[in-house]
Coordinates of C-alpha atoms and ligand atoms in Angstrom, one line a residue:
X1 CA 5.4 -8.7 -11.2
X2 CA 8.3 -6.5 -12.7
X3 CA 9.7 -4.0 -11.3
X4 CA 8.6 -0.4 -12.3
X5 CA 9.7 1.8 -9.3
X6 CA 12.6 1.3 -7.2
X7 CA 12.8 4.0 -4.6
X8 CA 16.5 3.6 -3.2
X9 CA 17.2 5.8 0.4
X10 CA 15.6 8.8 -0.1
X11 CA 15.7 10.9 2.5
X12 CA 15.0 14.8 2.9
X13 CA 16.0 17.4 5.5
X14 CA 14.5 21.1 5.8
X15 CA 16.3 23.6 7.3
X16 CA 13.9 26.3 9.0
X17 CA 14.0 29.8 7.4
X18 CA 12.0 31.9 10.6
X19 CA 10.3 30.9 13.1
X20 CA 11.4 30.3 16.7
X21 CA 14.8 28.5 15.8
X22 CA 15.7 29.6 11.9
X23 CA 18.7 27.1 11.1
X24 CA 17.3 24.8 12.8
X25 CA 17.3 21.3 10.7
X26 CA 14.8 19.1 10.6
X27 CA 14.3 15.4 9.2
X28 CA 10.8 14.9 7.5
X29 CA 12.0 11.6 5.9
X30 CA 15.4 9.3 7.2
X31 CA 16.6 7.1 4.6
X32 CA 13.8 4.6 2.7
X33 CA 14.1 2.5 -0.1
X34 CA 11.2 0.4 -1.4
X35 CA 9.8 -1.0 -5.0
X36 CA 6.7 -1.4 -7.3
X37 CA 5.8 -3.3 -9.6
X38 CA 4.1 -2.5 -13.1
X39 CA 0.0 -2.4 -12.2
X40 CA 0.4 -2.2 -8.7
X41 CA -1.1 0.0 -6.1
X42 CA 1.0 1.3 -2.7
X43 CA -0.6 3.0 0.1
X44 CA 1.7 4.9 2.4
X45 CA -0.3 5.4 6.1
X46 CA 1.1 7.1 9.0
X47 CA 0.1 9.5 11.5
X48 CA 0.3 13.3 10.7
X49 CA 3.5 15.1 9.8
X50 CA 4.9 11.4 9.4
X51 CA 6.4 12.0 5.7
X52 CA 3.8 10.6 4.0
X53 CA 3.2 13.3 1.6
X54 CA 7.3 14.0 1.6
X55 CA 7.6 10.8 -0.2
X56 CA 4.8 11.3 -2.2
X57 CA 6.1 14.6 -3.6
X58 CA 9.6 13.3 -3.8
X59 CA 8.4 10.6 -6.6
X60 CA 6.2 13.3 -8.0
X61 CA 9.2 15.5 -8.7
X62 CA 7.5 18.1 -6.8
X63 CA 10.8 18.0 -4.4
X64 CA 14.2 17.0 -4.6
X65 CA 15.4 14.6 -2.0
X66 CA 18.0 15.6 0.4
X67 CA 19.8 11.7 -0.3
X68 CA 18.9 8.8 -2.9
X69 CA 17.6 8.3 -6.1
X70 CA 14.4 6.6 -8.1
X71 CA 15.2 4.6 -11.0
X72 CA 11.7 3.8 -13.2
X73 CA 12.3 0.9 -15.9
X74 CA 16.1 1.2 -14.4
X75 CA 16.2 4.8 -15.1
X76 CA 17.0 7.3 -12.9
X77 CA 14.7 10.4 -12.3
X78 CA 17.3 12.9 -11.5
X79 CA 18.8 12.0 -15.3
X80 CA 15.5 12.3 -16.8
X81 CA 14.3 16.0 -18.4
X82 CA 10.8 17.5 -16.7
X83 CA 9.2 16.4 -19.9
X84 CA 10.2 12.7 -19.3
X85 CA 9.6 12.7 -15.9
X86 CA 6.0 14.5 -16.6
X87 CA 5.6 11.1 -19.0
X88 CA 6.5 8.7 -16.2
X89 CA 4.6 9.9 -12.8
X90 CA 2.1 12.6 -12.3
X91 CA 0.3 13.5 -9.3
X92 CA -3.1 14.2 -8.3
X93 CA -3.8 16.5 -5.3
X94 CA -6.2 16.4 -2.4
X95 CA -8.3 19.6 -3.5
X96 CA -9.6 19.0 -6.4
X97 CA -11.3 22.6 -7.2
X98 CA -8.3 24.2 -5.9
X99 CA -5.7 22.7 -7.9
X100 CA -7.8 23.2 -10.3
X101 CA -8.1 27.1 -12.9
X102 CA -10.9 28.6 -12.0
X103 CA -10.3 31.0 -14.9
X104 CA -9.3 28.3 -18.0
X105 CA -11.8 25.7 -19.6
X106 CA -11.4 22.1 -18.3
X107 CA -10.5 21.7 -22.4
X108 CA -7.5 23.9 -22.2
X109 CA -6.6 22.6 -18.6
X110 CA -6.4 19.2 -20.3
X111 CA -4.6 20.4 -23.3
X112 CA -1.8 22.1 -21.1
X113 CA 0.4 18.9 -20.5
X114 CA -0.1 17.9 -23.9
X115 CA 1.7 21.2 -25.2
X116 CA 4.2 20.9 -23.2
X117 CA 5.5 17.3 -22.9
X118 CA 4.2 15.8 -26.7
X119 CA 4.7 17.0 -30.6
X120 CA 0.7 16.3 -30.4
X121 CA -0.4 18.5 -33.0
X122 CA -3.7 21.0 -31.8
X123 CA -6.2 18.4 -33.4
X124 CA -4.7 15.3 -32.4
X125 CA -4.5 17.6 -28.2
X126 CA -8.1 17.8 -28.7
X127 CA -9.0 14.4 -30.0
X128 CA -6.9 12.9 -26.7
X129 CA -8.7 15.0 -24.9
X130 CA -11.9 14.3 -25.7
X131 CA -11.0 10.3 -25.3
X132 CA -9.7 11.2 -21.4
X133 CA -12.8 12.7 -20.9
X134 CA -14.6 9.5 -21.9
X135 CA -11.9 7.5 -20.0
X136 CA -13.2 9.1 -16.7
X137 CA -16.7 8.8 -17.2
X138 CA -17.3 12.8 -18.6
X139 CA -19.0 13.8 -22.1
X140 CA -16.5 15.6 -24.8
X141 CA -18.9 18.5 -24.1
X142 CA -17.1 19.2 -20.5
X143 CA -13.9 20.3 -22.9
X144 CA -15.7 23.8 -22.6
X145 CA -17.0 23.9 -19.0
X146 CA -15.2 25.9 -16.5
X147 CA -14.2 24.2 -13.2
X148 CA -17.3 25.6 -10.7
X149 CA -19.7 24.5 -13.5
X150 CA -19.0 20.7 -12.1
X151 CA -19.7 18.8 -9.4
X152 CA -17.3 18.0 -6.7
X153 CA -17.1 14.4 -8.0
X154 CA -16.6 16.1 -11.7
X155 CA -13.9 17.8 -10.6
X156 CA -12.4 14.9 -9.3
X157 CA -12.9 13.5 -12.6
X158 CA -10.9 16.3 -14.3
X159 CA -7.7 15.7 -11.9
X160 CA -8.0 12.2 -13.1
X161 CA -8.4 13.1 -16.5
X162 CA -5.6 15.3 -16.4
X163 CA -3.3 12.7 -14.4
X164 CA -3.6 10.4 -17.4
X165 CA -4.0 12.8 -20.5
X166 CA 0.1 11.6 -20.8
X167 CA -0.8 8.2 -20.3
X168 CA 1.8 7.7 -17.4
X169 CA 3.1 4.8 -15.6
X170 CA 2.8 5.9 -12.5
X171 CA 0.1 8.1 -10.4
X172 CA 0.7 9.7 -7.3
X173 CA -2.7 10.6 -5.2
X174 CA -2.2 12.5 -2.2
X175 CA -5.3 12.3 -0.1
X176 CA -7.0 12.9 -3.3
X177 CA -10.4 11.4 -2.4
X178 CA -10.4 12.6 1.3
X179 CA -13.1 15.2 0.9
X180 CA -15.2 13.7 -1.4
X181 CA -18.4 12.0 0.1
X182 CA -18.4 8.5 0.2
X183 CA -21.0 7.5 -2.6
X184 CA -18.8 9.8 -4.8
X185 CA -15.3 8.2 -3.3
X186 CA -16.3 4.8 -4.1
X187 CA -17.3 5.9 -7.5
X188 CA -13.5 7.5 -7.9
X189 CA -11.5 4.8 -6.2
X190 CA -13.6 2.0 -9.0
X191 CA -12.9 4.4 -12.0
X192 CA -8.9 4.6 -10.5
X193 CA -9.0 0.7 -10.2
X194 CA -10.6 0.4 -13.8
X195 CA -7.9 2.7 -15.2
X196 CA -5.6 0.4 -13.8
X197 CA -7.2 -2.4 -15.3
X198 CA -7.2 -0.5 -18.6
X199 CA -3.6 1.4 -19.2
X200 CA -1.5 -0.6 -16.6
X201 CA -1.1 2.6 -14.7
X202 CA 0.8 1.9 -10.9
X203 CA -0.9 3.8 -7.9
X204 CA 0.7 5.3 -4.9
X205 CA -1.8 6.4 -2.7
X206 CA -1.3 8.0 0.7
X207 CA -4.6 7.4 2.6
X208 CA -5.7 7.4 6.3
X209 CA -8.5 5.5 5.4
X210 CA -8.0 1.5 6.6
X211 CA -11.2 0.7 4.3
X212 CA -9.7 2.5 1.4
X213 CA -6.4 0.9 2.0
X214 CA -7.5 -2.7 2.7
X215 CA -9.7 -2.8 -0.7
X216 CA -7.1 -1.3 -3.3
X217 CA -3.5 -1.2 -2.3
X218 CA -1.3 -4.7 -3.1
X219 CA 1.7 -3.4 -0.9
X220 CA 1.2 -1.2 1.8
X221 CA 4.0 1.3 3.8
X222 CA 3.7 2.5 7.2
X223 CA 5.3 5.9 8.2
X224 CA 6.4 6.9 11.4
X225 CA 8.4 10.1 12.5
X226 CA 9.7 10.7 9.0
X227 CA 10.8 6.5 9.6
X228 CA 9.4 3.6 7.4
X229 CA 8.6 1.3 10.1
X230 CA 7.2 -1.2 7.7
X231 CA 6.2 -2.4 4.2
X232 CA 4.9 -5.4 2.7
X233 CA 2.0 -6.7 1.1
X234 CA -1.0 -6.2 2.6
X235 CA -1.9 -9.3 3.4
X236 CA 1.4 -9.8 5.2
X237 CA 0.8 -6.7 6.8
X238 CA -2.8 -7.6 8.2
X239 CA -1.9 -11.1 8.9
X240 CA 1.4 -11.2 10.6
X241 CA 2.6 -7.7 11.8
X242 CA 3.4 -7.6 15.1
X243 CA 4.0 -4.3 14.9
X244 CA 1.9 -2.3 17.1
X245 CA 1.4 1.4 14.7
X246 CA 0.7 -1.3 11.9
X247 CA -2.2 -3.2 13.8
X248 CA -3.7 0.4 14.4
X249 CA -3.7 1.6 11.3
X250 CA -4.9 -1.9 9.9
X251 CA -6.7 -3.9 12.7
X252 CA -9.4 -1.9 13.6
X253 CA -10.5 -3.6 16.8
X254 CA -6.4 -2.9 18.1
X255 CA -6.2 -0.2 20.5
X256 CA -2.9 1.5 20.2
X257 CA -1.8 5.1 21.6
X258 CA -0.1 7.8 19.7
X259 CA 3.4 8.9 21.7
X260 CA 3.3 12.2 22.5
X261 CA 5.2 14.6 20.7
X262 CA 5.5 12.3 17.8
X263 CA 5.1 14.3 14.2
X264 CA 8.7 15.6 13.8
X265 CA 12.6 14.4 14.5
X266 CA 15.2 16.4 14.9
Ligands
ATP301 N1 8.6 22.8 3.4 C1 8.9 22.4 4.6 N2 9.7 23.1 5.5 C2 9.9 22.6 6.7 N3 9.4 21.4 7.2 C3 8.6 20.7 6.4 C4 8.3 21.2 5.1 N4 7.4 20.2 4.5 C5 7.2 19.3 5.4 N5 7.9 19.6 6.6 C6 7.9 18.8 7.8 O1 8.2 17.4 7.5 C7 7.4 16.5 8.3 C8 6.7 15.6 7.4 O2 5.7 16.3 6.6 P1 4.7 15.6 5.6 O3 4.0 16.7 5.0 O4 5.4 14.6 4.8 O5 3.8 14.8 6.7 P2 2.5 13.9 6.4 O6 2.8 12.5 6.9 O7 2.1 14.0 4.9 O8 1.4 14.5 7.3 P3 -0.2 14.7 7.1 O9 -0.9 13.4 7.3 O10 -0.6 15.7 8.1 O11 -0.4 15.3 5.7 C9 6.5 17.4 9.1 O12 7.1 17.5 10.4 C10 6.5 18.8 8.4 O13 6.4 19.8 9.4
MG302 MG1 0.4 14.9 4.0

């Protein structure tokens, strides 16, 4: 499989505004590095507070890592404009309605990216549009609904829609499908896996769910303290790790205890 993603020792480090100690410094992620291929699907597991979502915002461009780079196709992100990187990896979030305008049609919504990141002229927004829409299993006639009009699992839809209205290589879900129900969540995760099919598109998915995880992801990662403790492919992961958070997260029937006092490193 080629290589799409090389994530090369990104780390990132807050440094406390208030609070109890302000100046304090704190290490959500140490140093990773890690690849994926073209079509491939990554789930990142971990306990709370582990950096899952740190890394997933990092590739997202939603924040700038403290140390490293990404290179997609070879290319680094930090030399790439907003509009190329918007083109490369987009991200979907966990609440759907609320990352969604309540106030804007899911038509315009859809449109947005499109004026921004293409030369797409106003016909040519709506006609992709429209095609999306299909893509994800809605009618062309949701262009003109407003998000509380849907469904939970129709606004789910939308997030998707709007995650590949760019047609990008890569998609980032952040507990995306967490508060869905579970008819509608497996309806999600087999459009995500037919989109796949369809555009190529590569999936990182941070997930707590083992099911989820075991039926989708080729390569899975395993977070721990802001450390990547492990990452291979899954069935590596399920057959041989020996590692005891890994066989947790993976093997149900393992019985493994949480350290205390284990969400953040100093
Ligand atoms: N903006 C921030 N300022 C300070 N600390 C932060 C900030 N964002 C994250 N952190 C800290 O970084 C660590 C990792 O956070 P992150 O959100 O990546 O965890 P997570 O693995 O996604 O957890 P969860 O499963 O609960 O979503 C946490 O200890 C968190 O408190
Ligand atoms: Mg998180």
């Amino acid at each position: 499989m080629s290589k799409l993603l090389e994530v090369r020792g990104i780390s990132k480090y807050y440094v406390h505004k208030d609070g109890w100690l302000p100046g304090k410094r704190v290490c959500a992620l140490e140093p990773t590095s890690f690849t994926l291929g073209r079509g491939e699907t990554l789930s990142i597991m971990g306990e709370t507070g582990s950096g899952k979502s740190t890394i997933a915002k990092i590739i997202a461009g939603a924040e700038r890592p403290s140390q490293g780079e990404i290179f997609i196709n070879g290319q680094s992100l930090n030399l790439m404009s907003d509009q190329q990187r918007c083109r490369h990896v987009r991200m979907i979030f966990q609440d759907s309605l609320r990352s969604l305008n309540p106030q804007t049609t899911v038509g315009k919504q859809l449109c947005e990216p499109l004026i921004f990141n293409t030369e797409l002229t106003p016909r040519q927004q709506k006609e992709r549009v429209h095609n999306t829409l299909r893509k994800v299993g809605l009618l062309p006639d949701h262009y003109d609904f407003y998000p509380h009009m849907l469904s939970s699992g129709q606004q789910q839809r939308v997030c998707i829609a709007r995650a590949i209205v760019l047609e990008p290589q890569i998609i980032v879900a952040d507990e995306a499908f967490a508060a869905l129900d579970p008819s509608i969540r497996a309806q999600i995760i087999n459009l995500m896996l037919d989109l796949q099919q369809d555009m190529g598109i590569s999936f990182i998915f941070v997930s707590h769910s083992t099911e989820i995880v075991k039926h989708v992801s080729d390569k899975i990662l395993i977070m721990h303290r802001g450390k990547m403790i492990e990452f291979g492919t899954t069935q590596a992961l399920i057959q041989q790790s020996e590692e005891p958070l890994t066989r947790a997260l993976l093997c149900s029937d393992y019985n493994y205890k949480v350290p205390l006092n284990s969400t953040t490193k100093e």
